[in-house]
């Protein structure tokens, strides 16, 4: 368990930090300076990590970071802004996973196996896998996850309002979702599909 924590902690810090930073950066580019003025337009993990959420991620592989404050009223194009900001976090996780996958490929190609390189290889592998997992999880269309915000902006207005109304029941929905996923691990299936795609891209180079 201690080894698992040593391997997963840097991966979680990286995954959560790039996810929240990407939300704030795209919001700023779309005209909303709220994240910048709140000190959240930063790659400093301490600005984003929620102690309880991080602990839950380490122990139960289910948790959260401090959400980056966003004011959609500041966006130049509100609907487009909400969609792009919502997708920015998962997309940043995908790019991070892809980068670390290429690092893995280079390590396997050029480094000699020893205790240190094997440990580093496992750390890099954790970063790749957890970024994919965080991406897939956040794209679930359940409030307040990123996928729900994208879906709400795509839906007609009357359905969008009902989608946001579901947020008050998000805790119960999450519990039901976790129980269902324990029986049918479709998040695992989706994550593996993304990892296979990433490995295919890496295989084109190494």
mmCIF file of C-alpha atoms in Angstrom:
data_model
loop_
_atom_site.group_PDB
_atom_site.id
_atom_site.type_symbol
_atom_site.label_atom_id
_atom_site.label_comp_id
_atom_site.label_asym_id
_atom_site.label_seq_id
_atom_site.Cartn_x
_atom_site.Cartn_y
_atom_site.Cartn_z
ATOM 1 C CA UNK A 1 0.000 0.000 0.000
ATOM 2 C CA UNK A 2 2.885 2.363 0.815
ATOM 3 C CA UNK A 3 4.464 1.651 -2.574
ATOM 4 C CA UNK A 4 1.137 2.300 -4.270
ATOM 5 C CA UNK A 5 0.885 5.673 -2.502
ATOM 6 C CA UNK A 6 4.444 6.605 -3.519
ATOM 7 C CA UNK A 7 3.641 5.800 -7.123
ATOM 8 C CA UNK A 8 0.192 7.361 -7.289
ATOM 9 C CA UNK A 9 0.747 10.599 -5.329
ATOM 10 C CA UNK A 10 2.879 12.398 -7.969
ATOM 11 C CA UNK A 11 0.516 11.118 -10.668
ATOM 12 C CA UNK A 12 -2.516 12.521 -8.851
ATOM 13 C CA UNK A 13 -0.819 15.856 -8.199
ATOM 14 C CA UNK A 14 0.068 16.223 -11.880
ATOM 15 C CA UNK A 15 -3.333 15.073 -13.157
ATOM 16 C CA UNK A 16 -5.389 17.332 -10.887
ATOM 17 C CA UNK A 17 -3.128 20.348 -11.368
ATOM 18 C CA UNK A 18 -3.096 20.304 -15.181
ATOM 19 C CA UNK A 19 -6.857 19.648 -15.203
ATOM 20 C CA UNK A 20 -7.763 22.673 -13.096
ATOM 21 C CA UNK A 21 -5.120 24.919 -14.651
ATOM 22 C CA UNK A 22 -6.503 24.153 -18.120
ATOM 23 C CA UNK A 23 -10.001 25.187 -17.021
ATOM 24 C CA UNK A 24 -8.687 28.506 -15.731
ATOM 25 C CA UNK A 25 -6.435 29.159 -18.724
ATOM 26 C CA UNK A 26 -9.149 28.588 -21.335
ATOM 27 C CA UNK A 27 -11.622 30.655 -19.292
ATOM 28 C CA UNK A 28 -9.080 33.490 -19.265
ATOM 29 C CA UNK A 29 -8.572 33.173 -23.023
ATOM 30 C CA UNK A 30 -12.348 33.306 -23.475
ATOM 31 C CA UNK A 31 -12.563 36.589 -21.557
ATOM 32 C CA UNK A 32 -13.102 35.544 -17.921
ATOM 33 C CA UNK A 33 -10.307 36.667 -15.534
ATOM 34 C CA UNK A 34 -11.958 35.176 -12.413
ATOM 35 C CA UNK A 35 -9.482 32.292 -12.091
ATOM 36 C CA UNK A 36 -6.521 34.659 -12.522
ATOM 37 C CA UNK A 37 -7.776 37.105 -9.898
ATOM 38 C CA UNK A 38 -8.438 34.157 -7.552
ATOM 39 C CA UNK A 39 -4.841 32.964 -7.857
ATOM 40 C CA UNK A 40 -5.899 29.779 -9.633
ATOM 41 C CA UNK A 41 -4.236 30.435 -12.990
ATOM 42 C CA UNK A 42 -1.252 28.548 -11.673
ATOM 43 C CA UNK A 43 0.620 25.259 -12.040
ATOM 44 C CA UNK A 44 1.344 25.216 -8.313
ATOM 45 C CA UNK A 45 -0.429 22.066 -7.021
ATOM 46 C CA UNK A 46 -1.111 23.686 -3.638
ATOM 47 C CA UNK A 47 -3.422 26.166 -5.353
ATOM 48 C CA UNK A 48 -5.665 23.370 -6.636
ATOM 49 C CA UNK A 49 -5.518 20.350 -4.324
ATOM 50 C CA UNK A 50 -8.367 19.713 -1.917
ATOM 51 C CA UNK A 51 -6.999 17.758 1.098
ATOM 52 C CA UNK A 52 -10.060 15.549 1.548
ATOM 53 C CA UNK A 53 -10.563 15.033 -2.187
ATOM 54 C CA UNK A 54 -6.909 14.091 -2.695
ATOM 55 C CA UNK A 55 -7.005 11.647 0.228
ATOM 56 C CA UNK A 56 -10.139 10.012 -1.199
ATOM 57 C CA UNK A 57 -8.421 9.680 -4.575
ATOM 58 C CA UNK A 58 -5.411 8.010 -2.973
ATOM 59 C CA UNK A 59 -7.438 5.608 -0.858
ATOM 60 C CA UNK A 60 -10.565 4.974 -2.933
ATOM 61 C CA UNK A 61 -9.567 6.170 -6.452
ATOM 62 C CA UNK A 62 -12.493 8.591 -6.303
ATOM 63 C CA UNK A 63 -12.064 12.218 -5.311
ATOM 64 C CA UNK A 64 -11.797 15.821 -6.427
ATOM 65 C CA UNK A 65 -9.747 19.024 -6.538
ATOM 66 C CA UNK A 66 -10.869 22.553 -5.679
ATOM 67 C CA UNK A 67 -12.976 23.719 -8.651
ATOM 68 C CA UNK A 68 -11.560 26.711 -10.501
ATOM 69 C CA UNK A 69 -13.978 29.670 -10.150
ATOM 70 C CA UNK A 70 -15.504 30.578 -13.500
ATOM 71 C CA UNK A 71 -17.984 33.333 -14.380
ATOM 72 C CA UNK A 72 -19.603 32.468 -17.749
ATOM 73 C CA UNK A 73 -21.096 35.976 -17.941
ATOM 74 C CA UNK A 74 -17.600 37.245 -18.787
ATOM 75 C CA UNK A 75 -17.213 35.004 -21.827
ATOM 76 C CA UNK A 76 -17.251 36.719 -25.196
ATOM 77 C CA UNK A 77 -19.415 33.856 -26.470
ATOM 78 C CA UNK A 78 -21.094 32.301 -23.431
ATOM 79 C CA UNK A 79 -22.244 28.950 -24.829
ATOM 80 C CA UNK A 80 -18.997 28.321 -26.703
ATOM 81 C CA UNK A 81 -17.030 29.440 -23.651
ATOM 82 C CA UNK A 82 -18.744 27.022 -21.281
ATOM 83 C CA UNK A 83 -18.197 24.101 -23.679
ATOM 84 C CA UNK A 84 -14.523 24.889 -24.327
ATOM 85 C CA UNK A 85 -13.732 25.531 -20.657
ATOM 86 C CA UNK A 86 -15.481 22.306 -19.640
ATOM 87 C CA UNK A 87 -13.567 20.272 -22.225
ATOM 88 C CA UNK A 88 -10.247 21.936 -21.399
ATOM 89 C CA UNK A 89 -9.632 19.894 -18.241
ATOM 90 C CA UNK A 90 -10.211 16.442 -19.779
ATOM 91 C CA UNK A 91 -8.299 17.460 -22.917
ATOM 92 C CA UNK A 92 -5.337 18.581 -20.789
ATOM 93 C CA UNK A 93 -5.389 15.180 -19.071
ATOM 94 C CA UNK A 94 -5.358 13.430 -22.436
ATOM 95 C CA UNK A 95 -2.396 15.492 -23.677
ATOM 96 C CA UNK A 96 -0.548 14.858 -20.403
ATOM 97 C CA UNK A 97 -1.201 11.118 -20.710
ATOM 98 C CA UNK A 98 0.047 11.184 -24.287
ATOM 99 C CA UNK A 99 3.243 13.034 -23.333
ATOM 100 C CA UNK A 100 4.017 10.582 -20.542
ATOM 101 C CA UNK A 101 3.231 7.670 -22.847
ATOM 102 C CA UNK A 102 5.953 8.917 -25.194
ATOM 103 C CA UNK A 103 8.282 9.278 -22.198
ATOM 104 C CA UNK A 104 7.513 5.642 -21.357
ATOM 105 C CA UNK A 105 8.321 4.637 -24.906
ATOM 106 C CA UNK A 106 11.637 6.497 -24.783
ATOM 107 C CA UNK A 107 12.527 4.975 -21.396
ATOM 108 C CA UNK A 108 11.795 1.478 -22.648
ATOM 109 C CA UNK A 109 13.850 2.114 -25.759
ATOM 110 C CA UNK A 110 16.917 3.837 -24.352
ATOM 111 C CA UNK A 111 17.251 3.099 -20.606
ATOM 112 C CA UNK A 112 18.793 0.031 -19.000
ATOM 113 C CA UNK A 113 16.620 -1.675 -16.392
ATOM 114 C CA UNK A 114 17.699 -1.240 -12.768
ATOM 115 C CA UNK A 115 15.949 -0.480 -9.480
ATOM 116 C CA UNK A 116 15.789 3.289 -10.080
ATOM 117 C CA UNK A 117 14.673 3.146 -13.723
ATOM 118 C CA UNK A 118 12.009 0.535 -12.934
ATOM 119 C CA UNK A 119 10.629 2.763 -10.160
ATOM 120 C CA UNK A 120 10.659 5.817 -12.448
ATOM 121 C CA UNK A 121 9.008 3.772 -15.186
ATOM 122 C CA UNK A 122 6.196 2.851 -12.799
ATOM 123 C CA UNK A 123 5.738 6.483 -11.703
ATOM 124 C CA UNK A 124 5.509 7.651 -15.327
ATOM 125 C CA UNK A 125 3.090 4.811 -16.085
ATOM 126 C CA UNK A 126 0.876 5.868 -13.160
ATOM 127 C CA UNK A 127 0.834 9.446 -14.476
ATOM 128 C CA UNK A 128 -0.332 8.212 -17.866
ATOM 129 C CA UNK A 129 -3.012 5.867 -16.508
ATOM 130 C CA UNK A 130 -4.422 8.256 -13.902
ATOM 131 C CA UNK A 131 -4.644 11.120 -16.381
ATOM 132 C CA UNK A 132 -6.667 8.895 -18.698
ATOM 133 C CA UNK A 133 -8.872 7.831 -15.803
ATOM 134 C CA UNK A 134 -9.476 11.421 -14.717
ATOM 135 C CA UNK A 135 -10.290 12.418 -18.288
ATOM 136 C CA UNK A 136 -12.836 9.631 -18.757
ATOM 137 C CA UNK A 137 -14.404 10.209 -15.338
ATOM 138 C CA UNK A 138 -14.874 13.940 -15.890
ATOM 139 C CA UNK A 139 -16.554 13.404 -19.254
ATOM 140 C CA UNK A 140 -19.429 11.545 -17.576
ATOM 141 C CA UNK A 141 -22.579 13.688 -18.088
ATOM 142 C CA UNK A 142 -23.460 13.789 -14.374
ATOM 143 C CA UNK A 143 -23.567 17.207 -12.629
ATOM 144 C CA UNK A 144 -21.268 18.813 -11.658
ATOM 145 C CA UNK A 145 -18.726 16.946 -13.829
ATOM 146 C CA UNK A 146 -17.416 18.550 -17.024
ATOM 147 C CA UNK A 147 -19.399 16.236 -19.268
ATOM 148 C CA UNK A 148 -22.682 17.466 -17.794
ATOM 149 C CA UNK A 149 -21.816 21.094 -18.583
ATOM 150 C CA UNK A 150 -21.023 20.222 -22.192
ATOM 151 C CA UNK A 151 -24.240 18.232 -22.555
ATOM 152 C CA UNK A 152 -26.309 21.003 -20.924
ATOM 153 C CA UNK A 153 -25.028 23.579 -23.408
ATOM 154 C CA UNK A 154 -25.774 21.298 -26.362
ATOM 155 C CA UNK A 155 -29.314 20.455 -25.248
ATOM 156 C CA UNK A 156 -32.296 22.753 -25.967
ATOM 157 C CA UNK A 157 -32.877 25.306 -23.209
ATOM 158 C CA UNK A 158 -35.790 23.528 -21.499
ATOM 159 C CA UNK A 159 -33.724 20.354 -21.087
ATOM 160 C CA UNK A 160 -30.626 22.343 -20.122
ATOM 161 C CA UNK A 161 -32.453 23.791 -17.134
ATOM 162 C CA UNK A 162 -33.498 20.315 -15.985
ATOM 163 C CA UNK A 163 -29.922 19.106 -16.401
ATOM 164 C CA UNK A 164 -28.635 21.747 -14.007
ATOM 165 C CA UNK A 165 -31.486 20.951 -11.605
ATOM 166 C CA UNK A 166 -30.017 17.457 -11.222
ATOM 167 C CA UNK A 167 -26.975 18.973 -9.507
ATOM 168 C CA UNK A 168 -28.845 19.064 -6.192
ATOM 169 C CA UNK A 169 -29.032 15.255 -6.357
ATOM 170 C CA UNK A 170 -25.415 14.812 -7.493
ATOM 171 C CA UNK A 171 -24.312 12.997 -4.317
ATOM 172 C CA UNK A 172 -27.032 10.353 -4.644
ATOM 173 C CA UNK A 173 -26.376 10.019 -8.383
ATOM 174 C CA UNK A 174 -22.657 9.527 -7.737
ATOM 175 C CA UNK A 175 -23.289 6.808 -5.158
ATOM 176 C CA UNK A 176 -25.621 4.983 -7.548
ATOM 177 C CA UNK A 177 -23.111 5.416 -10.369
ATOM 178 C CA UNK A 178 -20.236 4.006 -8.300
ATOM 179 C CA UNK A 179 -22.306 1.003 -7.261
ATOM 180 C CA UNK A 180 -23.278 0.383 -10.876
ATOM 181 C CA UNK A 181 -19.682 0.784 -12.057
ATOM 182 C CA UNK A 182 -18.554 -1.773 -9.460
ATOM 183 C CA UNK A 183 -20.832 -4.304 -11.132
ATOM 184 C CA UNK A 184 -20.188 -3.230 -14.729
ATOM 185 C CA UNK A 185 -16.828 -1.391 -14.867
ATOM 186 C CA UNK A 186 -17.550 0.557 -18.038
ATOM 187 C CA UNK A 187 -15.232 3.373 -16.906
ATOM 188 C CA UNK A 188 -12.444 0.820 -16.909
ATOM 189 C CA UNK A 189 -13.429 -0.319 -20.401
ATOM 190 C CA UNK A 190 -13.412 3.263 -21.696
ATOM 191 C CA UNK A 191 -10.072 4.007 -20.036
ATOM 192 C CA UNK A 192 -8.517 0.904 -21.561
ATOM 193 C CA UNK A 193 -9.811 1.903 -25.006
ATOM 194 C CA UNK A 194 -8.163 5.322 -24.660
ATOM 195 C CA UNK A 195 -4.926 3.715 -23.428
ATOM 196 C CA UNK A 196 -4.904 1.357 -26.410
ATOM 197 C CA UNK A 197 -5.292 4.351 -28.731
ATOM 198 C CA UNK A 198 -2.435 6.170 -26.983
ATOM 199 C CA UNK A 199 -0.227 3.076 -27.168
ATOM 200 C CA UNK A 200 -1.002 2.863 -30.878
ATOM 201 C CA UNK A 201 0.212 6.440 -31.353
ATOM 202 C CA UNK A 202 3.371 5.748 -29.374
ATOM 203 C CA UNK A 203 3.940 2.600 -31.395
ATOM 204 C CA UNK A 204 4.114 4.709 -34.543
ATOM 205 C CA UNK A 205 7.266 6.326 -33.151
ATOM 206 C CA UNK A 206 8.922 3.628 -31.017
#
